[in-house]
Amino acid sequence: MESIPARPGAATAPGDIRRVATAIRRRVLEHTLENNGGYLSQACSSAEILATLYLGVMRLGPSTAPPTPRPFAGVPGADNPHAFTGADYNGAPAPELDRFIFSPVHYALVLYSLLIELGRLGPDALDAFNRDGSTVELIGAEHSPGHEVTAGSLGQALSQAGGIALARRLRGERGRVWVFMSDGEFQEGQTWEAFAALAHHRLGNIGIYVDANAQQCDGPMDTVMTTEPLAARLRAFGAEVREVDGHDPVALAEAGDGVGEDGVPRVVIARTDPCRGIDRLRERWPKLHYVRFKNEAEFNLYRGLLAGLSEGDA
């Protein structure tokens, strides 16, 4: 197989990625305040992972989608020629370019915020957030900006990504398939079936980044249903595994080097902190999955934290 060119963002400074990550947290906190609810801890844990994927790992073309998100055009089908996906925010498809599959669709606001920071989505795109008829959904679907597939229930995206990776190999395409997942998805049987298939078909053109923040809807992962030792389990299913600090842009980028050069799927387990950048969230532990503020005093507290989230904060 031809060698894969150096990652596109190898020259992107870690400080630039950290600034984008801080901006993501700021925007998600702002919308959590405006809507009195949001998946805020997911922004805290995943911001550096997603920023590094876009700036330092994936080879994507420029967005071909409108800066103002399109309204919902109906579900895909033979009788609906107007249906679309949100994949065009990641660039036009091309054999040499990568594809991105976003699995934990409740993180949608985190992805929208990133697309805005990178200029792939217009600055006013979130005006339509969570409104009837909008594609800028609270829980993303295939028509939402940056999304290519509908991934709920959790665990389904990896199977779809495996099919895309196999098709790309059969067509002789050099572009890779990248998947962003949450660690809770490893409680799903379908996830493990997908990994068995990836290994069987020797799909080395797929790279999977996991936000291992160790928390889920019902509390800490290890009290609901442990998935550890996750790395050993994944290796037993035939994957190559690297474990890194999920808030270290250099380690995150280096962990993706070489994907596409052999026949082994790559998994990057990014160990993260669900309160990174908004330390006050620790007062809510272990209930971090969806944040609502209880009273005006708490609103004011987090408004003050929003004001303090300036560029350059880590």
Coordinates of C-alpha atoms in Angstrom, one line a residue:
M1 CA 0.0 0.0 0.0
E2 CA 1.2 3.5 -0.8
S3 CA 2.5 5.4 2.2
I4 CA 0.2 8.0 3.8
P5 CA 1.4 11.6 3.6
A6 CA 2.2 13.3 6.9
R7 CA -0.7 14.5 8.9
P8 CA -2.1 17.8 7.5
G9 CA -1.9 19.7 10.7
A10 CA 1.6 18.6 11.8
A11 CA 2.6 22.3 11.9
T12 CA -0.4 23.4 13.9
A13 CA 0.9 24.7 17.2
P14 CA -0.5 22.9 20.3
G15 CA -1.4 26.4 21.7
D16 CA -3.6 27.0 18.7
I17 CA -5.5 23.8 19.4
R18 CA -5.9 24.6 23.0
R19 CA -7.3 28.0 22.1
V20 CA -9.9 26.4 19.9
A21 CA -10.7 23.9 22.7
T22 CA -11.2 26.8 25.1
A23 CA -13.5 28.5 22.6
I24 CA -15.5 25.4 22.3
R25 CA -16.1 25.2 26.0
R26 CA -17.0 28.8 26.1
R27 CA -19.6 28.5 23.4
V28 CA -21.1 25.3 24.9
L29 CA -21.3 26.9 28.4
E30 CA -22.9 30.0 26.8
H31 CA -25.7 27.9 25.2
T32 CA -26.1 25.8 28.4
L33 CA -26.9 29.1 30.2
E34 CA -29.2 30.3 27.4
N35 CA -31.2 27.1 27.3
N36 CA -30.8 26.1 31.0
G37 CA -29.5 22.7 30.0
G38 CA -26.7 21.2 28.0
Y39 CA -24.1 18.5 27.5
L40 CA -21.5 20.6 29.1
S41 CA -19.2 18.0 30.6
Q42 CA -18.8 16.4 27.1
A43 CA -17.3 19.7 25.9
C44 CA -14.9 19.7 28.8
S45 CA -13.7 16.2 28.1
S46 CA -13.6 16.2 24.2
A47 CA -12.7 19.7 23.1
E48 CA -9.0 18.9 22.6
I49 CA -9.7 15.6 20.9
L50 CA -12.0 17.1 18.3
A51 CA -9.9 20.1 17.7
T52 CA -6.8 17.9 17.2
L53 CA -8.7 15.6 14.8
Y54 CA -9.7 18.6 12.6
L55 CA -6.4 20.6 12.9
G56 CA -3.8 17.9 13.3
V57 CA -5.0 14.5 12.1
M58 CA -7.7 14.4 9.4
R59 CA -7.2 15.3 5.8
L60 CA -10.5 17.1 4.9
G61 CA -11.4 19.5 2.1
P62 CA -12.9 22.9 2.7
S63 CA -16.6 23.0 3.6
T64 CA -18.9 22.9 0.6
A65 CA -22.0 23.5 2.8
P66 CA -23.8 26.8 3.3
P67 CA -22.7 28.8 6.4
T68 CA -26.4 29.1 7.5
P69 CA -27.6 25.5 8.1
R70 CA -30.3 24.3 5.8
P71 CA -33.7 23.4 7.2
F72 CA -34.7 19.8 7.5
A73 CA -35.6 18.4 4.1
G74 CA -37.1 15.1 5.2
V75 CA -35.6 11.7 5.7
P76 CA -33.6 10.0 2.9
G77 CA -35.4 7.8 0.5
A78 CA -36.0 7.1 -3.2
D79 CA -39.0 9.5 -3.2
N80 CA -37.1 12.4 -1.6
P81 CA -34.4 13.9 -3.9
H82 CA -34.0 16.9 -1.5
A83 CA -32.6 14.9 1.5
F84 CA -29.0 15.6 2.4
T85 CA -26.4 14.8 5.1
G86 CA -24.2 17.2 7.0
A87 CA -21.0 15.6 5.8
D88 CA -20.4 18.5 3.3
Y89 CA -19.3 20.7 6.2
N90 CA -16.3 18.3 6.3
G91 CA -15.6 18.9 2.6
A92 CA -16.5 17.3 -0.6
P93 CA -15.9 13.5 -0.9
A94 CA -12.7 12.6 -2.8
P95 CA -10.7 9.3 -3.0
E96 CA -7.6 10.8 -1.3
L97 CA -9.4 12.7 1.4
D98 CA -10.7 11.4 4.8
R99 CA -14.2 10.8 6.0
F100 CA -15.4 11.6 9.6
I101 CA -18.0 9.7 11.4
F102 CA -19.4 11.2 14.6
S103 CA -20.8 8.6 17.0
P104 CA -21.9 10.1 20.3
V105 CA -24.5 12.4 18.8
H106 CA -25.5 14.0 22.1
Y107 CA -22.1 15.8 21.8
A108 CA -23.6 17.6 18.8
L109 CA -23.2 21.1 20.3
V110 CA -19.5 20.5 20.8
L111 CA -19.1 19.6 17.1
Y112 CA -21.2 22.6 16.0
S113 CA -19.0 24.9 18.1
L114 CA -15.9 23.5 16.6
L115 CA -17.1 23.9 13.1
I116 CA -17.9 27.6 13.9
E117 CA -14.5 28.2 15.4
L118 CA -12.9 26.7 12.2
G119 CA -15.0 28.7 9.8
R120 CA -16.8 25.7 8.4
L121 CA -20.1 26.8 9.9
G122 CA -21.4 30.4 10.1
P123 CA -21.1 32.4 13.4
D124 CA -24.9 32.6 13.7
A125 CA -25.6 28.9 13.0
L126 CA -26.6 28.3 16.6
D127 CA -29.5 30.7 16.3
A128 CA -31.4 27.7 15.0
F129 CA -30.2 25.3 17.7
N130 CA -32.8 22.8 18.9
R131 CA -35.7 24.5 17.1
D132 CA -38.5 22.7 15.2
G133 CA -37.6 22.2 11.6
S134 CA -33.9 22.9 12.1
T135 CA -31.0 20.6 11.3
V136 CA -29.0 22.0 14.2
E137 CA -30.4 19.5 16.6
L138 CA -29.7 18.9 20.2
I139 CA -29.1 15.3 19.4
G140 CA -27.5 15.2 16.0
A141 CA -28.6 13.1 13.0
E142 CA -27.3 12.5 9.5
H143 CA -28.6 15.9 8.3
S144 CA -27.0 17.9 11.1
P145 CA -23.8 19.9 10.4
G146 CA -20.7 17.8 10.5
H147 CA -22.7 14.5 10.7
E148 CA -22.7 11.9 8.0
V149 CA -24.8 9.1 9.6
T150 CA -27.5 8.8 12.2
A151 CA -25.7 7.2 15.1
G152 CA -28.4 6.6 17.8
S153 CA -28.7 4.2 19.5
L154 CA -25.0 4.6 20.6
G155 CA -22.7 2.0 19.0
Q156 CA -24.3 2.1 15.5
A157 CA -21.8 4.5 14.0
L158 CA -18.8 2.2 14.2
S159 CA -20.6 -0.5 12.2
Q160 CA -21.5 2.1 9.5
A161 CA -17.9 3.4 9.5
G162 CA -16.6 -0.1 9.0
G163 CA -18.8 -0.5 5.9
I164 CA -17.5 2.8 4.6
A165 CA -13.9 1.8 5.2
L166 CA -14.4 -1.6 3.5
A167 CA -16.0 0.1 0.5
R168 CA -13.2 2.6 0.3
R169 CA -10.6 -0.2 0.3
L170 CA -12.4 -2.1 -2.4
R171 CA -12.5 1.0 -4.6
G172 CA -8.8 1.6 -4.1
E173 CA -9.3 4.9 -2.3
R174 CA -6.4 6.1 -0.1
G175 CA -8.5 8.3 2.1
R176 CA -9.1 7.0 5.6
V177 CA -12.2 6.8 7.9
W178 CA -12.0 8.5 11.3
V179 CA -14.5 7.8 14.1
F180 CA -15.1 9.7 17.3
M181 CA -16.7 7.7 20.1
S182 CA -17.5 7.9 23.8
D183 CA -16.4 5.2 26.2
G184 CA -19.9 4.4 27.3
E185 CA -20.5 2.9 23.8
F186 CA -18.3 0.0 24.8
Q187 CA -21.1 -1.3 27.0
E188 CA -23.0 -2.0 23.7
G189 CA -22.6 -5.4 22.2
Q190 CA -22.8 -4.0 18.7
T191 CA -19.6 -2.1 19.3
W192 CA -17.7 -5.4 19.9
E193 CA -19.3 -7.1 16.9
A194 CA -18.1 -4.2 14.8
F195 CA -14.5 -4.5 16.1
A196 CA -14.6 -8.2 15.3
A197 CA -15.6 -7.4 11.7
L198 CA -12.9 -4.6 11.4
A199 CA -10.2 -7.1 12.4
H200 CA -11.6 -9.9 10.3
H201 CA -11.6 -7.7 7.2
R202 CA -8.2 -6.2 8.1
L203 CA -9.5 -2.6 7.9
G204 CA -6.4 -0.7 8.7
N205 CA -7.8 2.4 7.0
I206 CA -10.0 3.2 10.0
G207 CA -8.9 5.2 13.1
I208 CA -11.1 5.5 16.2
Y209 CA -10.6 8.2 18.9
V210 CA -12.4 7.4 22.2
D211 CA -13.4 10.1 24.7
A212 CA -12.7 8.0 27.8
N213 CA -14.1 10.4 30.4
A214 CA -15.3 7.5 32.7
Q215 CA -18.8 8.9 33.2
Q216 CA -22.2 8.4 31.6
C217 CA -25.9 9.2 32.2
D218 CA -26.3 7.1 35.3
G219 CA -23.0 8.0 36.9
P220 CA -19.4 6.8 36.9
M221 CA -18.7 4.1 34.3
D222 CA -17.2 1.7 36.9
T223 CA -20.3 1.7 39.0
V224 CA -22.8 1.2 36.1
M225 CA -20.9 -1.4 34.1
T226 CA -17.1 -1.4 33.8
T227 CA -15.5 -1.7 30.4
E228 CA -11.9 -1.9 31.8
P229 CA -9.3 -3.1 31.0
L230 CA -10.5 -1.4 27.8
A231 CA -7.1 -1.5 26.0
A232 CA -6.6 -5.2 26.6
R233 CA -10.1 -6.0 25.5
L234 CA -9.6 -4.1 22.3
R235 CA -6.3 -5.8 21.6
A236 CA -8.0 -9.1 22.1
F237 CA -10.4 -8.1 19.3
G238 CA -7.5 -7.4 17.0
A239 CA -7.1 -3.6 17.3
E240 CA -3.9 -1.7 17.7
V241 CA -4.4 0.5 20.8
R242 CA -2.7 3.7 22.0
E243 CA -3.6 5.4 25.3
V244 CA -2.9 9.1 25.7
D245 CA -3.8 12.1 27.7
G246 CA -6.9 13.4 25.9
H247 CA -6.0 17.0 26.7
D248 CA -2.5 16.8 25.1
P249 CA -2.7 17.9 21.5
V250 CA 0.8 16.6 20.6
A251 CA 0.1 13.1 22.1
L252 CA -3.4 13.0 20.4
A253 CA -2.0 13.9 17.0
E254 CA 1.0 11.5 17.2
A255 CA -1.4 8.7 18.2
G256 CA -3.0 8.9 14.7
D257 CA 0.2 8.7 12.8
G258 CA 0.4 5.7 10.4
V259 CA -3.3 4.9 10.2
G260 CA -3.8 3.4 6.7
E261 CA -0.4 1.9 6.4
D262 CA -1.3 -1.6 7.6
G263 CA -4.3 -3.9 8.0
V264 CA -5.0 -3.2 11.7
P265 CA -7.7 -0.8 12.9
R266 CA -6.2 1.8 15.3
V267 CA -7.9 2.9 18.5
V268 CA -6.8 5.9 20.4
I269 CA -8.1 5.8 24.0
A270 CA -8.0 9.4 25.1
R271 CA -8.2 9.6 28.9
T272 CA -10.1 12.8 29.7
D273 CA -11.4 14.9 32.6
P274 CA -15.2 15.8 32.3
C275 CA -14.6 19.0 34.2
R276 CA -11.5 20.2 32.4
G277 CA -11.6 24.0 32.0
I278 CA -14.7 24.4 34.2
D279 CA -13.5 23.0 37.5
R280 CA -16.7 24.1 39.3
L281 CA -18.5 21.2 37.7
R282 CA -16.7 18.9 40.2
E283 CA -19.3 20.0 42.8
R284 CA -21.9 18.1 40.7
W285 CA -19.9 14.8 40.5
P286 CA -21.0 12.1 39.8
K287 CA -24.1 13.5 38.0
L288 CA -22.4 15.3 35.1
H289 CA -24.1 13.9 32.0
Y290 CA -26.6 16.8 31.4
V291 CA -26.3 20.1 33.3
R292 CA -29.2 22.2 34.4
F293 CA -28.8 25.1 36.8
K294 CA -30.9 25.0 39.9
N295 CA -31.4 28.7 40.9
E296 CA -30.4 32.2 40.1
A297 CA -27.3 32.1 42.3
E298 CA -26.0 29.1 40.3
F299 CA -26.8 30.9 37.0
N300 CA -24.8 33.9 38.2
L301 CA -21.9 31.7 39.3
Y302 CA -21.6 30.1 35.8
R303 CA -22.1 33.4 34.1
G304 CA -19.1 34.6 36.0
L305 CA -17.2 31.5 34.8
L306 CA -18.2 32.2 31.2
A307 CA -16.8 35.7 31.5
G308 CA -13.5 34.2 32.7
L309 CA -13.1 31.7 29.9
S310 CA -10.8 33.8 27.7
E311 CA -8.6 32.7 24.8
G312 CA -5.4 31.0 26.0
D313 CA -6.9 29.4 29.1
A314 CA -6.1 25.8 29.4

